[in-house]
mmCIF file of C-alpha atoms in Angstrom:
data_model
loop_
_atom_site.group_PDB
_atom_site.id
_atom_site.type_symbol
_atom_site.label_atom_id
_atom_site.label_comp_id
_atom_site.label_asym_id
_atom_site.label_seq_id
_atom_site.Cartn_x
_atom_site.Cartn_y
_atom_site.Cartn_z
ATOM 1 C CA MET A 14 72.011 34.213 96.105
ATOM 2 C CA LYS A 15 70.810 31.758 98.719
ATOM 3 C CA TYR A 16 69.972 28.093 98.440
ATOM 4 C CA ARG A 17 68.375 26.169 101.293
ATOM 5 C CA GLY A 18 69.265 29.109 103.549
ATOM 6 C CA ASP A 19 72.999 28.785 102.784
ATOM 7 C CA GLN A 20 75.220 31.344 101.106
ATOM 8 C CA ASN A 21 77.856 28.799 100.028
ATOM 9 C CA PHE A 22 76.796 26.029 97.675
ATOM 10 C CA TYR A 23 78.213 24.104 94.753
ATOM 11 C CA MET A 24 75.871 23.620 91.803
ATOM 12 C CA CYS A 25 76.518 23.108 88.103
ATOM 13 C CA GLU A 26 73.718 23.354 85.544
ATOM 14 C CA ILE A 27 74.318 20.814 82.788
ATOM 15 C CA ARG A 28 71.015 21.414 80.980
ATOM 16 C CA LYS A 29 67.917 23.419 81.865
ATOM 17 C CA ASP A 30 66.423 20.259 83.395
ATOM 18 C CA PHE A 31 69.619 18.748 84.873
ATOM 19 C CA THR A 32 71.716 20.289 87.665
ATOM 20 C CA ILE A 33 74.500 18.696 89.696
ATOM 21 C CA ASP A 34 74.209 19.676 93.374
ATOM 22 C CA ALA A 35 77.502 19.024 95.188
ATOM 23 C CA THR A 36 76.677 21.212 98.192
ATOM 24 C CA PHE A 37 76.973 18.360 100.690
ATOM 25 C CA LYS A 38 78.699 15.580 98.761
ATOM 26 C CA GLY A 39 80.950 15.458 95.728
ATOM 27 C CA ASN A 40 84.526 15.282 94.547
ATOM 28 C CA SER A 41 87.213 17.977 94.540
ATOM 29 C CA SER A 42 85.934 19.472 91.262
ATOM 30 C CA ARG A 43 83.205 21.223 93.261
ATOM 31 C CA PHE A 44 85.874 23.625 94.535
ATOM 32 C CA LEU A 45 86.906 24.956 91.101
ATOM 33 C CA ASN A 46 86.879 28.746 91.070
ATOM 34 C CA HIS A 47 85.322 31.058 88.472
ATOM 35 C CA SER A 48 87.416 32.924 85.928
ATOM 36 C CA CYS A 49 86.561 34.828 82.757
ATOM 37 C CA ASP A 50 89.909 33.464 81.469
ATOM 38 C CA PRO A 51 89.717 29.881 82.806
ATOM 39 C CA ASN A 52 92.453 27.257 82.703
ATOM 40 C CA CYS A 53 89.952 24.348 82.733
ATOM 41 C CA LYS A 54 86.907 23.352 80.734
ATOM 42 C CA LEU A 55 84.000 21.025 81.432
ATOM 43 C CA GLU A 56 83.017 18.338 78.944
ATOM 44 C CA LYS A 57 79.773 16.347 79.027
ATOM 45 C CA TRP A 58 79.805 12.701 77.983
ATOM 46 C CA GLN A 59 77.213 9.953 77.767
ATOM 47 C CA VAL A 60 78.418 6.708 79.395
ATOM 48 C CA ASP A 61 76.036 3.741 79.432
ATOM 49 C CA GLY A 62 73.111 6.150 79.009
ATOM 50 C CA GLU A 63 74.155 8.412 81.914
ATOM 51 C CA THR A 64 75.508 11.958 81.669
ATOM 52 C CA ARG A 65 79.051 12.354 83.028
ATOM 53 C CA VAL A 66 80.996 15.587 83.407
ATOM 54 C CA GLY A 67 84.798 15.747 83.228
ATOM 55 C CA VAL A 68 87.190 18.587 84.026
ATOM 56 C CA PHE A 69 90.053 19.039 81.560
ATOM 57 C CA ALA A 70 92.908 21.521 81.198
ATOM 58 C CA ALA A 71 92.129 24.225 78.644
ATOM 59 C CA ARG A 72 95.787 25.341 78.631
ATOM 60 C CA SER A 73 99.031 24.673 80.496
ATOM 61 C CA ILE A 74 98.544 25.106 84.239
ATOM 62 C CA ASN A 75 101.419 26.151 86.478
ATOM 63 C CA ILE A 76 102.200 24.354 89.738
ATOM 64 C CA GLY A 77 100.212 26.020 92.531
ATOM 65 C CA GLU A 78 97.867 27.848 90.130
ATOM 66 C CA PRO A 79 94.201 27.546 91.179
ATOM 67 C CA LEU A 80 91.994 25.512 88.844
ATOM 68 C CA THR A 81 89.283 27.682 87.278
ATOM 69 C CA TYR A 82 86.451 27.517 84.782
ATOM 70 C CA ASP A 83 83.838 29.959 83.518
ATOM 71 C CA TYR A 84 80.662 29.515 85.608
ATOM 72 C CA ARG A 85 78.606 31.159 82.877
#
């Protein structure tokens, strides 16, 4: 898959009409890896009328273990 001619990009679809694009700017959560058995989960919140996304542990995470979530 390519986006703007790049092969590496960091996007998260929140709804069909709302996608977060952290390809060029964002926080460290954009580097979470995919796993079918993830140790993190994403939660969507409404704060002052704006959608916010938080990353939370889905289980105990060992020191040095990569943070993962299910991209699907």
